[in-house]
């Protein structure tokens, strides 16, 4: 494993970020790195608490079961801010969020994450051009390649992760067809 994000590569040479599951390895950081990290996470939390266009937002592939809008659900994995997904359809979001072509072919669900996030739940993952939050330098050092389902985004935006072992609460705000554009507030 390499670095604070617990990066490694699997048998197929694909980057794996166990930090997304377990949380980043803060113990391996120097005091100065931890201070910078704490400040960064504080900035993320303050941004999300502003709500509005900075609402913490999760986009995921639409499932086969029809979850009712307004349902409260457990949320983990990669998130962004509302502003960066407005006016885009799931097909357009594939290139923005770093989903493989067809990854959102059945449509997408948009969830707003509770503003009750705490520092122990999230980690920075920079831009969606960094598959698994791994920089091109990380990939080179590991001799790894991006996950084929999550290639570097062609139109990258900000991202961070809610650790899978420390999920947050989210509310399902939209269920979109593949070409349906997401707008908020939703038209009546």
Short mmCIF file of N, CA and C in Angstrom, two decimals:
data_model
loop_
_atom_site.label_atom_id
_atom_site.label_comp_id
_atom_site.label_asym_id
_atom_site.label_seq_id
_atom_site.Cartn_x
_atom_site.Cartn_y
_atom_site.Cartn_z
N UNK A 1 0.83 -1.18 0.00
CA UNK A 1 0.00 0.00 0.00
C UNK A 1 0.87 1.24 0.00
N UNK A 2 0.38 2.25 -0.67
CA UNK A 2 1.17 3.45 -0.84
C UNK A 2 0.38 4.68 -0.40
N UNK A 3 1.01 5.54 0.40
CA UNK A 3 0.45 6.85 0.71
C UNK A 3 -0.72 6.84 1.66
N UNK A 4 -1.19 8.05 1.94
CA UNK A 4 -2.25 8.24 2.92
C UNK A 4 -3.60 7.75 2.43
N UNK A 5 -3.76 7.57 1.12
CA UNK A 5 -5.04 7.11 0.59
C UNK A 5 -5.11 5.59 0.52
N UNK A 6 -4.10 4.89 0.98
CA UNK A 6 -4.08 3.43 0.98
C UNK A 6 -4.24 2.87 -0.43
N UNK A 7 -3.45 3.40 -1.35
CA UNK A 7 -3.52 2.99 -2.74
C UNK A 7 -2.71 1.72 -2.98
N UNK A 8 -3.25 0.87 -3.83
CA UNK A 8 -2.53 -0.33 -4.28
C UNK A 8 -3.07 -0.67 -5.67
N UNK A 9 -2.58 -1.76 -6.21
CA UNK A 9 -3.12 -2.22 -7.48
C UNK A 9 -3.51 -3.68 -7.33
N UNK A 10 -4.55 -4.06 -8.05
CA UNK A 10 -5.01 -5.44 -7.96
C UNK A 10 -4.25 -6.31 -8.97
N UNK A 11 -4.61 -7.59 -9.04
CA UNK A 11 -3.91 -8.54 -9.91
C UNK A 11 -4.01 -8.16 -11.39
N UNK A 12 -5.02 -7.39 -11.77
CA UNK A 12 -5.18 -6.95 -13.16
C UNK A 12 -4.47 -5.62 -13.43
N UNK A 13 -3.77 -5.10 -12.40
CA UNK A 13 -3.04 -3.84 -12.57
C UNK A 13 -3.90 -2.60 -12.42
N UNK A 14 -5.10 -2.75 -11.88
CA UNK A 14 -6.02 -1.63 -11.72
C UNK A 14 -5.84 -1.02 -10.33
N UNK A 15 -5.84 0.31 -10.28
CA UNK A 15 -5.68 1.00 -9.01
C UNK A 15 -6.84 0.67 -8.07
N UNK A 16 -6.50 0.48 -6.80
CA UNK A 16 -7.48 0.22 -5.74
C UNK A 16 -7.21 1.25 -4.65
N UNK A 17 -8.25 1.91 -4.18
CA UNK A 17 -8.11 2.89 -3.11
C UNK A 17 -8.87 2.38 -1.89
N UNK A 18 -8.18 1.62 -1.03
CA UNK A 18 -8.82 1.12 0.18
C UNK A 18 -9.15 2.26 1.14
N UNK A 19 -8.55 3.43 0.94
CA UNK A 19 -8.91 4.60 1.74
C UNK A 19 -10.36 4.98 1.54
N UNK A 20 -10.93 4.68 0.37
CA UNK A 20 -12.35 4.97 0.13
C UNK A 20 -13.25 4.13 1.02
N UNK A 21 -12.74 2.99 1.44
CA UNK A 21 -13.52 2.08 2.28
C UNK A 21 -13.23 2.33 3.75
N UNK A 22 -11.96 2.38 4.10
CA UNK A 22 -11.52 2.42 5.49
C UNK A 22 -11.25 3.80 6.04
N UNK A 23 -11.14 4.79 5.18
CA UNK A 23 -10.66 6.10 5.59
C UNK A 23 -9.19 6.20 5.28
N UNK A 24 -8.72 7.39 5.08
CA UNK A 24 -7.32 7.59 4.74
C UNK A 24 -6.42 7.31 5.94
N UNK A 25 -5.18 6.97 5.66
CA UNK A 25 -4.20 6.61 6.68
C UNK A 25 -3.56 7.87 7.25
N UNK A 26 -4.22 8.50 8.20
CA UNK A 26 -3.71 9.74 8.77
C UNK A 26 -2.47 9.51 9.61
N UNK A 27 -2.31 8.31 10.16
CA UNK A 27 -1.17 8.02 11.02
C UNK A 27 0.15 8.09 10.25
N UNK A 28 0.11 7.85 8.94
CA UNK A 28 1.34 7.88 8.15
C UNK A 28 1.75 9.31 7.77
N UNK A 29 0.90 10.30 8.09
CA UNK A 29 1.21 11.69 7.74
C UNK A 29 2.09 12.34 8.79
N UNK A 30 2.90 13.26 8.33
CA UNK A 30 3.66 14.09 9.27
C UNK A 30 2.67 15.05 9.95
N UNK A 31 3.13 15.70 11.01
CA UNK A 31 2.28 16.67 11.71
C UNK A 31 1.82 17.77 10.76
N UNK A 32 2.73 18.27 9.93
CA UNK A 32 2.38 19.33 8.98
C UNK A 32 1.36 18.84 7.97
N UNK A 33 1.53 17.61 7.46
CA UNK A 33 0.56 17.06 6.51
C UNK A 33 -0.82 16.91 7.15
N UNK A 34 -0.85 16.46 8.41
CA UNK A 34 -2.14 16.32 9.11
C UNK A 34 -2.81 17.67 9.28
N UNK A 35 -2.03 18.69 9.60
CA UNK A 35 -2.60 20.04 9.76
C UNK A 35 -3.20 20.53 8.45
N UNK A 36 -2.49 20.32 7.34
CA UNK A 36 -3.00 20.72 6.03
C UNK A 36 -4.25 19.92 5.70
N UNK A 37 -4.22 18.65 5.98
CA UNK A 37 -5.37 17.78 5.72
C UNK A 37 -6.58 18.23 6.54
N UNK A 38 -6.39 18.49 7.82
CA UNK A 38 -7.50 18.95 8.68
C UNK A 38 -8.09 20.25 8.15
N UNK A 39 -7.23 21.16 7.71
CA UNK A 39 -7.71 22.43 7.16
C UNK A 39 -8.51 22.19 5.87
N UNK A 40 -8.02 21.30 5.03
CA UNK A 40 -8.71 20.98 3.77
C UNK A 40 -10.09 20.39 4.05
N UNK A 41 -10.16 19.44 4.96
CA UNK A 41 -11.45 18.83 5.29
C UNK A 41 -12.37 19.87 5.92
N UNK A 42 -11.83 20.77 6.74
CA UNK A 42 -12.64 21.85 7.31
C UNK A 42 -13.23 22.75 6.23
N UNK A 43 -12.45 23.04 5.20
CA UNK A 43 -12.94 23.84 4.07
C UNK A 43 -14.07 23.10 3.36
N UNK A 44 -13.89 21.79 3.13
CA UNK A 44 -14.94 21.00 2.49
C UNK A 44 -16.24 21.04 3.29
N UNK A 45 -16.13 20.81 4.60
CA UNK A 45 -17.33 20.81 5.44
C UNK A 45 -18.01 22.17 5.45
N UNK A 46 -17.23 23.23 5.55
CA UNK A 46 -17.81 24.58 5.53
C UNK A 46 -18.50 24.86 4.20
N UNK A 47 -17.90 24.41 3.11
CA UNK A 47 -18.51 24.60 1.79
C UNK A 47 -19.85 23.87 1.73
N UNK A 48 -19.88 22.61 2.14
CA UNK A 48 -21.13 21.84 2.11
C UNK A 48 -22.20 22.46 2.99
N UNK A 49 -21.81 23.02 4.12
CA UNK A 49 -22.79 23.62 5.04
C UNK A 49 -23.43 24.88 4.47
N UNK A 50 -22.81 25.45 3.46
CA UNK A 50 -23.40 26.62 2.80
C UNK A 50 -24.68 26.25 2.07
N UNK A 51 -24.82 24.97 1.74
CA UNK A 51 -25.98 24.46 1.01
C UNK A 51 -26.12 25.16 -0.35
N UNK A 52 -27.32 25.34 -0.85
CA UNK A 52 -27.52 25.94 -2.17
C UNK A 52 -26.68 25.22 -3.20
N UNK A 53 -25.97 25.98 -4.02
CA UNK A 53 -25.17 25.39 -5.09
C UNK A 53 -24.00 24.55 -4.57
N UNK A 54 -23.70 24.66 -3.27
CA UNK A 54 -22.61 23.90 -2.67
C UNK A 54 -23.10 22.67 -1.90
N UNK A 55 -24.37 22.31 -2.08
CA UNK A 55 -24.91 21.12 -1.44
C UNK A 55 -24.10 19.90 -1.86
N UNK A 56 -23.72 19.11 -0.88
CA UNK A 56 -23.00 17.85 -1.15
C UNK A 56 -23.96 16.92 -1.89
N UNK A 57 -23.55 16.46 -3.07
CA UNK A 57 -24.45 15.74 -3.97
C UNK A 57 -23.82 14.44 -4.44
N UNK A 58 -24.60 13.39 -4.37
CA UNK A 58 -24.19 12.06 -4.84
C UNK A 58 -24.99 11.72 -6.08
N UNK A 59 -24.30 11.30 -7.13
CA UNK A 59 -24.95 10.79 -8.34
C UNK A 59 -24.58 9.33 -8.46
N UNK A 60 -25.58 8.50 -8.65
CA UNK A 60 -25.32 7.06 -8.81
C UNK A 60 -26.23 6.51 -9.90
N UNK A 61 -25.85 5.37 -10.43
CA UNK A 61 -26.66 4.72 -11.46
C UNK A 61 -28.04 4.40 -10.89
N UNK A 62 -29.04 4.60 -11.71
CA UNK A 62 -30.40 4.31 -11.28
C UNK A 62 -30.58 2.81 -11.16
N UNK A 63 -31.13 2.38 -10.04
CA UNK A 63 -31.32 0.96 -9.79
C UNK A 63 -32.59 0.43 -10.42
N UNK A 64 -32.78 -0.87 -10.31
CA UNK A 64 -33.96 -1.51 -10.88
C UNK A 64 -35.19 -1.30 -10.01
N UNK A 65 -35.01 -1.15 -8.70
CA UNK A 65 -36.16 -0.90 -7.83
C UNK A 65 -36.44 0.60 -7.81
N UNK A 66 -37.69 0.93 -7.82
CA UNK A 66 -38.10 2.33 -7.86
C UNK A 66 -38.18 2.87 -6.43
N UNK A 67 -37.10 3.49 -5.96
CA UNK A 67 -37.09 4.11 -4.65
C UNK A 67 -37.87 5.42 -4.75
N UNK A 68 -38.82 5.66 -3.86
CA UNK A 68 -39.61 6.89 -3.94
C UNK A 68 -38.76 8.14 -3.71
N UNK A 69 -39.04 9.18 -4.49
CA UNK A 69 -38.36 10.47 -4.26
C UNK A 69 -38.61 10.91 -2.83
N UNK A 70 -37.63 11.55 -2.24
CA UNK A 70 -37.73 12.00 -0.85
C UNK A 70 -37.28 10.97 0.16
N UNK A 71 -36.98 9.75 -0.30
CA UNK A 71 -36.53 8.70 0.63
C UNK A 71 -35.16 9.06 1.21
N UNK A 72 -34.99 8.77 2.48
CA UNK A 72 -33.69 8.93 3.13
C UNK A 72 -32.92 7.63 2.99
N UNK A 73 -31.69 7.74 2.50
CA UNK A 73 -30.87 6.57 2.20
C UNK A 73 -29.46 6.75 2.75
N UNK A 74 -28.75 5.63 2.90
CA UNK A 74 -27.34 5.66 3.28
C UNK A 74 -26.52 6.04 2.05
N UNK A 75 -25.55 6.94 2.24
CA UNK A 75 -24.73 7.42 1.13
C UNK A 75 -23.26 7.29 1.48
N UNK A 76 -22.51 6.72 0.54
CA UNK A 76 -21.05 6.69 0.66
C UNK A 76 -20.48 6.73 -0.74
N UNK A 77 -19.16 6.80 -0.83
CA UNK A 77 -18.52 6.88 -2.13
C UNK A 77 -18.29 8.31 -2.56
N UNK A 78 -18.04 8.49 -3.84
CA UNK A 78 -17.64 9.79 -4.36
C UNK A 78 -18.83 10.74 -4.47
N UNK A 79 -18.60 11.98 -4.07
CA UNK A 79 -19.61 13.04 -4.10
C UNK A 79 -19.00 14.30 -4.68
N UNK A 80 -19.86 15.22 -5.05
CA UNK A 80 -19.43 16.51 -5.59
C UNK A 80 -20.36 17.59 -5.06
N UNK A 81 -20.41 18.73 -5.72
CA UNK A 81 -21.33 19.79 -5.31
C UNK A 81 -22.41 19.95 -6.38
N UNK A 82 -23.56 20.39 -5.93
CA UNK A 82 -24.74 20.54 -6.79
C UNK A 82 -24.44 21.37 -8.03
N UNK A 83 -23.74 22.46 -7.87
CA UNK A 83 -23.45 23.38 -8.98
C UNK A 83 -22.85 22.66 -10.18
N UNK A 84 -22.01 21.67 -9.93
CA UNK A 84 -21.27 21.02 -11.01
C UNK A 84 -22.06 19.98 -11.80
N UNK A 85 -23.27 19.65 -11.34
CA UNK A 85 -24.07 18.68 -12.10
C UNK A 85 -25.33 19.29 -12.71
N UNK A 86 -25.64 20.53 -12.34
CA UNK A 86 -26.84 21.18 -12.86
C UNK A 86 -26.81 21.28 -14.38
N UNK A 87 -27.96 21.07 -15.00
CA UNK A 87 -28.10 21.22 -16.44
C UNK A 87 -27.51 20.09 -17.25
N UNK A 88 -27.20 18.96 -16.60
CA UNK A 88 -26.59 17.84 -17.31
C UNK A 88 -27.48 16.60 -17.21
N UNK A 89 -27.46 15.81 -18.25
CA UNK A 89 -28.17 14.53 -18.26
C UNK A 89 -27.22 13.45 -17.77
N UNK A 90 -27.75 12.28 -17.39
CA UNK A 90 -26.86 11.18 -17.02
C UNK A 90 -25.81 10.86 -18.09
N UNK A 91 -26.19 10.91 -19.37
CA UNK A 91 -25.19 10.63 -20.42
C UNK A 91 -24.06 11.65 -20.37
N UNK A 92 -24.38 12.92 -20.14
CA UNK A 92 -23.35 13.97 -20.04
C UNK A 92 -22.56 13.80 -18.74
N UNK A 93 -23.24 13.39 -17.67
CA UNK A 93 -22.57 13.23 -16.38
C UNK A 93 -21.53 12.11 -16.40
N UNK A 94 -21.67 11.13 -17.28
CA UNK A 94 -20.66 10.08 -17.37
C UNK A 94 -19.28 10.69 -17.59
N UNK A 95 -19.16 11.62 -18.53
CA UNK A 95 -17.88 12.25 -18.82
C UNK A 95 -17.45 13.27 -17.79
N UNK A 96 -18.41 13.79 -17.03
CA UNK A 96 -18.11 14.77 -15.99
C UNK A 96 -17.66 14.09 -14.71
N UNK A 97 -18.33 13.00 -14.36
CA UNK A 97 -18.06 12.32 -13.09
C UNK A 97 -17.02 11.21 -13.20
N UNK A 98 -16.69 10.79 -14.41
CA UNK A 98 -15.72 9.72 -14.57
C UNK A 98 -16.35 8.33 -14.54
N UNK A 99 -17.56 8.20 -15.08
CA UNK A 99 -18.17 6.89 -15.29
C UNK A 99 -17.79 6.44 -16.69
N UNK A 100 -17.62 5.16 -16.88
CA UNK A 100 -17.38 4.63 -18.23
C UNK A 100 -18.60 4.90 -19.10
N UNK A 101 -18.37 5.01 -20.40
CA UNK A 101 -19.48 5.18 -21.33
C UNK A 101 -20.49 4.07 -21.11
N UNK A 102 -21.75 4.44 -20.91
CA UNK A 102 -22.80 3.46 -20.63
C UNK A 102 -23.03 3.21 -19.16
N UNK A 103 -22.17 3.74 -18.30
CA UNK A 103 -22.31 3.53 -16.86
C UNK A 103 -23.60 4.09 -16.28
N UNK A 104 -24.15 5.10 -16.94
CA UNK A 104 -25.42 5.68 -16.51
C UNK A 104 -26.48 5.52 -17.61
N UNK A 105 -26.36 4.47 -18.41
CA UNK A 105 -27.28 4.27 -19.54
C UNK A 105 -28.71 4.01 -19.10
N UNK A 106 -28.92 3.52 -17.90
CA UNK A 106 -30.27 3.31 -17.38
C UNK A 106 -30.79 4.56 -16.67
N UNK A 107 -29.96 5.58 -16.59
CA UNK A 107 -30.34 6.81 -15.89
C UNK A 107 -29.55 6.96 -14.60
N UNK A 108 -29.90 7.96 -13.83
CA UNK A 108 -29.16 8.26 -12.61
C UNK A 108 -30.09 8.73 -11.51
N UNK A 109 -29.65 8.52 -10.29
CA UNK A 109 -30.33 9.07 -9.12
C UNK A 109 -29.43 10.15 -8.55
N UNK A 110 -30.06 11.23 -8.09
CA UNK A 110 -29.34 12.35 -7.49
C UNK A 110 -29.80 12.45 -6.03
N UNK A 111 -28.81 12.38 -5.14
CA UNK A 111 -29.11 12.48 -3.70
C UNK A 111 -28.40 13.68 -3.12
N UNK A 112 -29.07 14.40 -2.24
CA UNK A 112 -28.45 15.48 -1.49
C UNK A 112 -28.03 14.90 -0.15
N UNK A 113 -26.77 15.08 0.20
CA UNK A 113 -26.21 14.52 1.42
C UNK A 113 -26.47 15.48 2.57
N UNK A 114 -26.77 14.92 3.72
CA UNK A 114 -27.03 15.71 4.92
C UNK A 114 -25.87 16.64 5.22
N UNK A 115 -26.19 17.84 5.70
CA UNK A 115 -25.14 18.79 6.07
C UNK A 115 -24.52 18.43 7.42
N UNK A 116 -24.90 17.30 7.98
CA UNK A 116 -24.37 16.84 9.26
C UNK A 116 -23.08 16.05 9.12
N UNK A 117 -22.45 16.10 7.96
CA UNK A 117 -21.17 15.41 7.75
C UNK A 117 -20.15 15.87 8.79
N UNK A 118 -19.28 14.95 9.19
CA UNK A 118 -18.19 15.29 10.10
C UNK A 118 -16.86 14.90 9.45
N UNK A 119 -15.79 15.45 9.97
CA UNK A 119 -14.46 15.28 9.38
C UNK A 119 -14.05 13.81 9.23
N UNK A 120 -14.45 12.97 10.14
CA UNK A 120 -14.07 11.56 10.10
C UNK A 120 -14.76 10.78 8.98
N UNK A 121 -15.73 11.40 8.31
CA UNK A 121 -16.48 10.72 7.25
C UNK A 121 -15.95 10.98 5.85
N UNK A 122 -15.16 12.03 5.67
CA UNK A 122 -14.82 12.43 4.30
C UNK A 122 -13.32 12.61 4.09
N UNK A 123 -12.94 12.48 2.83
CA UNK A 123 -11.56 12.73 2.42
C UNK A 123 -11.55 13.40 1.06
N UNK A 124 -10.57 14.28 0.82
CA UNK A 124 -10.48 14.92 -0.49
C UNK A 124 -10.05 13.93 -1.55
N UNK A 125 -10.60 14.06 -2.75
CA UNK A 125 -10.21 13.24 -3.89
C UNK A 125 -10.02 14.13 -5.13
N UNK A 126 -9.90 15.42 -4.91
CA UNK A 126 -9.44 16.40 -5.89
C UNK A 126 -10.37 16.56 -7.08
N UNK A 127 -10.09 15.96 -8.22
CA UNK A 127 -10.90 16.15 -9.42
C UNK A 127 -11.31 14.78 -9.98
N UNK A 128 -12.41 14.78 -10.74
CA UNK A 128 -12.88 13.52 -11.32
C UNK A 128 -11.96 13.01 -12.42
N UNK A 129 -10.96 13.78 -12.78
CA UNK A 129 -9.95 13.28 -13.71
C UNK A 129 -8.97 12.34 -13.01
N UNK A 130 -9.07 12.22 -11.69
CA UNK A 130 -8.23 11.32 -10.91
C UNK A 130 -9.05 10.09 -10.53
N UNK A 131 -9.00 9.05 -11.32
CA UNK A 131 -9.72 7.80 -11.05
C UNK A 131 -9.30 7.26 -9.68
N UNK A 132 -10.29 6.92 -8.87
CA UNK A 132 -10.06 6.42 -7.50
C UNK A 132 -9.32 7.45 -6.64
N UNK A 133 -9.37 8.71 -7.03
CA UNK A 133 -8.66 9.74 -6.28
C UNK A 133 -7.16 9.68 -6.45
N UNK A 134 -6.70 8.85 -7.37
CA UNK A 134 -5.26 8.65 -7.59
C UNK A 134 -4.78 9.57 -8.71
N UNK A 135 -3.74 10.32 -8.44
CA UNK A 135 -3.18 11.22 -9.44
C UNK A 135 -2.44 10.41 -10.51
N UNK A 136 -2.17 11.03 -11.66
CA UNK A 136 -1.35 10.33 -12.65
C UNK A 136 0.00 9.89 -12.06
N UNK A 137 0.56 10.68 -11.17
CA UNK A 137 1.82 10.31 -10.51
C UNK A 137 1.63 9.06 -9.66
N UNK A 138 0.50 8.99 -8.92
CA UNK A 138 0.21 7.79 -8.12
C UNK A 138 0.12 6.56 -9.01
N UNK A 139 -0.59 6.69 -10.12
CA UNK A 139 -0.74 5.56 -11.04
C UNK A 139 0.62 5.11 -11.56
N UNK A 140 1.45 6.07 -11.93
CA UNK A 140 2.78 5.75 -12.44
C UNK A 140 3.60 5.03 -11.37
N UNK A 141 3.60 5.56 -10.13
CA UNK A 141 4.38 4.94 -9.05
C UNK A 141 3.91 3.53 -8.74
N UNK A 142 2.62 3.30 -8.83
CA UNK A 142 2.08 1.96 -8.55
C UNK A 142 2.17 1.02 -9.75
N UNK A 143 2.44 1.57 -10.92
CA UNK A 143 2.38 0.78 -12.14
C UNK A 143 0.95 0.30 -12.38
N UNK A 144 -0.01 1.17 -12.05
CA UNK A 144 -1.43 0.82 -12.13
C UNK A 144 -2.13 1.63 -13.21
N UNK A 145 -3.31 1.19 -13.56
CA UNK A 145 -4.14 1.91 -14.51
C UNK A 145 -5.49 2.19 -13.85
N UNK A 146 -6.25 3.15 -14.38
CA UNK A 146 -7.57 3.45 -13.81
C UNK A 146 -8.52 2.26 -13.93
N UNK A 147 -9.50 2.22 -13.05
CA UNK A 147 -10.54 1.19 -13.12
C UNK A 147 -11.35 1.43 -14.40
N UNK A 148 -11.60 0.38 -15.19
CA UNK A 148 -12.31 0.58 -16.46
C UNK A 148 -13.73 1.14 -16.29
N UNK A 149 -14.36 0.91 -15.14
CA UNK A 149 -15.70 1.46 -14.91
C UNK A 149 -15.66 2.93 -14.50
N UNK A 150 -14.47 3.41 -14.08
CA UNK A 150 -14.32 4.79 -13.59
C UNK A 150 -13.07 5.42 -14.19
N UNK A 151 -13.07 5.64 -15.49
CA UNK A 151 -11.89 6.25 -16.12
C UNK A 151 -11.79 7.73 -15.75
N UNK A 152 -10.64 8.35 -15.97
CA UNK A 152 -10.53 9.78 -15.74
C UNK A 152 -11.59 10.53 -16.56
N UNK A 153 -12.25 11.49 -15.93
CA UNK A 153 -13.32 12.24 -16.59
C UNK A 153 -12.78 13.09 -17.73
N UNK A 154 -13.58 13.21 -18.77
CA UNK A 154 -13.20 14.05 -19.92
C UNK A 154 -13.51 15.53 -19.65
N UNK A 155 -14.44 15.80 -18.75
CA UNK A 155 -14.85 17.16 -18.39
C UNK A 155 -14.86 17.24 -16.87
N UNK A 156 -13.67 17.21 -16.22
CA UNK A 156 -13.58 16.97 -14.78
C UNK A 156 -14.13 18.09 -13.90
N UNK A 157 -14.62 17.65 -12.73
CA UNK A 157 -15.11 18.54 -11.68
C UNK A 157 -14.54 18.10 -10.35
N UNK A 158 -14.80 18.88 -9.30
CA UNK A 158 -14.38 18.58 -7.93
C UNK A 158 -15.03 17.29 -7.43
N UNK A 159 -14.29 16.53 -6.63
CA UNK A 159 -14.85 15.36 -5.96
C UNK A 159 -14.21 15.15 -4.60
N UNK A 160 -14.93 14.53 -3.71
CA UNK A 160 -14.36 14.00 -2.46
C UNK A 160 -15.09 12.69 -2.18
N UNK A 161 -14.71 12.02 -1.12
CA UNK A 161 -15.29 10.71 -0.84
C UNK A 161 -15.91 10.72 0.56
N UNK A 162 -17.04 10.07 0.67
CA UNK A 162 -17.59 9.71 1.98
C UNK A 162 -17.19 8.24 2.16
N UNK A 163 -16.39 8.00 3.19
CA UNK A 163 -15.85 6.66 3.40
C UNK A 163 -16.97 5.63 3.54
N UNK A 164 -16.78 4.48 2.92
CA UNK A 164 -17.82 3.44 2.92
C UNK A 164 -18.09 2.89 4.32
N UNK A 165 -17.10 2.92 5.19
CA UNK A 165 -17.32 2.42 6.55
C UNK A 165 -17.88 3.50 7.48
N UNK A 166 -18.14 4.70 6.95
CA UNK A 166 -18.70 5.81 7.74
C UNK A 166 -19.74 6.56 6.90
N UNK A 167 -20.78 5.87 6.43
CA UNK A 167 -21.73 6.51 5.52
C UNK A 167 -22.48 7.66 6.15
N UNK A 168 -23.03 8.49 5.29
CA UNK A 168 -23.85 9.63 5.69
C UNK A 168 -25.30 9.35 5.30
N UNK A 169 -26.17 10.27 5.62
CA UNK A 169 -27.57 10.18 5.20
C UNK A 169 -27.78 11.09 4.01
N UNK A 170 -28.56 10.63 3.08
CA UNK A 170 -28.89 11.42 1.91
C UNK A 170 -30.36 11.28 1.57
N UNK A 171 -30.86 12.25 0.85
CA UNK A 171 -32.26 12.24 0.42
C UNK A 171 -32.30 12.16 -1.10
N UNK A 172 -33.08 11.20 -1.61
CA UNK A 172 -33.22 11.04 -3.04
C UNK A 172 -34.06 12.20 -3.58
N UNK A 173 -33.42 13.02 -4.44
CA UNK A 173 -34.06 14.22 -4.95
C UNK A 173 -34.53 14.08 -6.38
N UNK A 174 -33.91 13.19 -7.16
CA UNK A 174 -34.30 13.03 -8.56
C UNK A 174 -33.92 11.64 -9.03
N UNK A 175 -34.74 11.11 -9.93
CA UNK A 175 -34.45 9.88 -10.64
C UNK A 175 -34.61 10.22 -12.11
N UNK A 176 -33.51 10.21 -12.83
CA UNK A 176 -33.47 10.72 -14.20
C UNK A 176 -33.34 9.60 -15.22
N UNK A 177 -34.02 9.78 -16.35
CA UNK A 177 -33.79 8.91 -17.50
C UNK A 177 -32.45 9.28 -18.12
N UNK A 178 -31.92 8.47 -19.02
CA UNK A 178 -30.57 8.68 -19.56
C UNK A 178 -30.33 10.05 -20.20
N UNK A 179 -31.37 10.61 -20.80
CA UNK A 179 -31.21 11.91 -21.47
C UNK A 179 -31.95 13.04 -20.77
N UNK A 180 -32.49 12.77 -19.60
CA UNK A 180 -33.23 13.78 -18.85
C UNK A 180 -32.24 14.70 -18.14
N UNK A 181 -32.39 16.00 -18.34
CA UNK A 181 -31.47 16.98 -17.76
C UNK A 181 -31.86 17.24 -16.31
N UNK A 182 -30.86 17.32 -15.44
CA UNK A 182 -31.11 17.60 -14.03
C UNK A 182 -31.09 19.12 -13.80
N UNK A 183 -32.19 19.62 -13.28
CA UNK A 183 -32.29 21.02 -12.89
C UNK A 183 -32.80 21.08 -11.46
N UNK A 184 -32.35 22.09 -10.73
CA UNK A 184 -32.80 22.28 -9.34
C UNK A 184 -32.93 23.76 -9.09
N UNK A 185 -34.00 24.21 -8.47
CA UNK A 185 -35.11 23.34 -8.06
C UNK A 185 -35.84 22.77 -9.26
N UNK A 186 -36.43 21.61 -9.01
CA UNK A 186 -37.13 20.91 -10.09
C UNK A 186 -38.33 21.75 -10.54
N UNK A 187 -38.58 21.78 -11.84
CA UNK A 187 -39.76 22.52 -12.32
C UNK A 187 -41.04 21.87 -11.80
N UNK A 188 -42.10 22.68 -11.59
CA UNK A 188 -43.36 22.11 -11.05
C UNK A 188 -44.03 21.18 -12.04
#
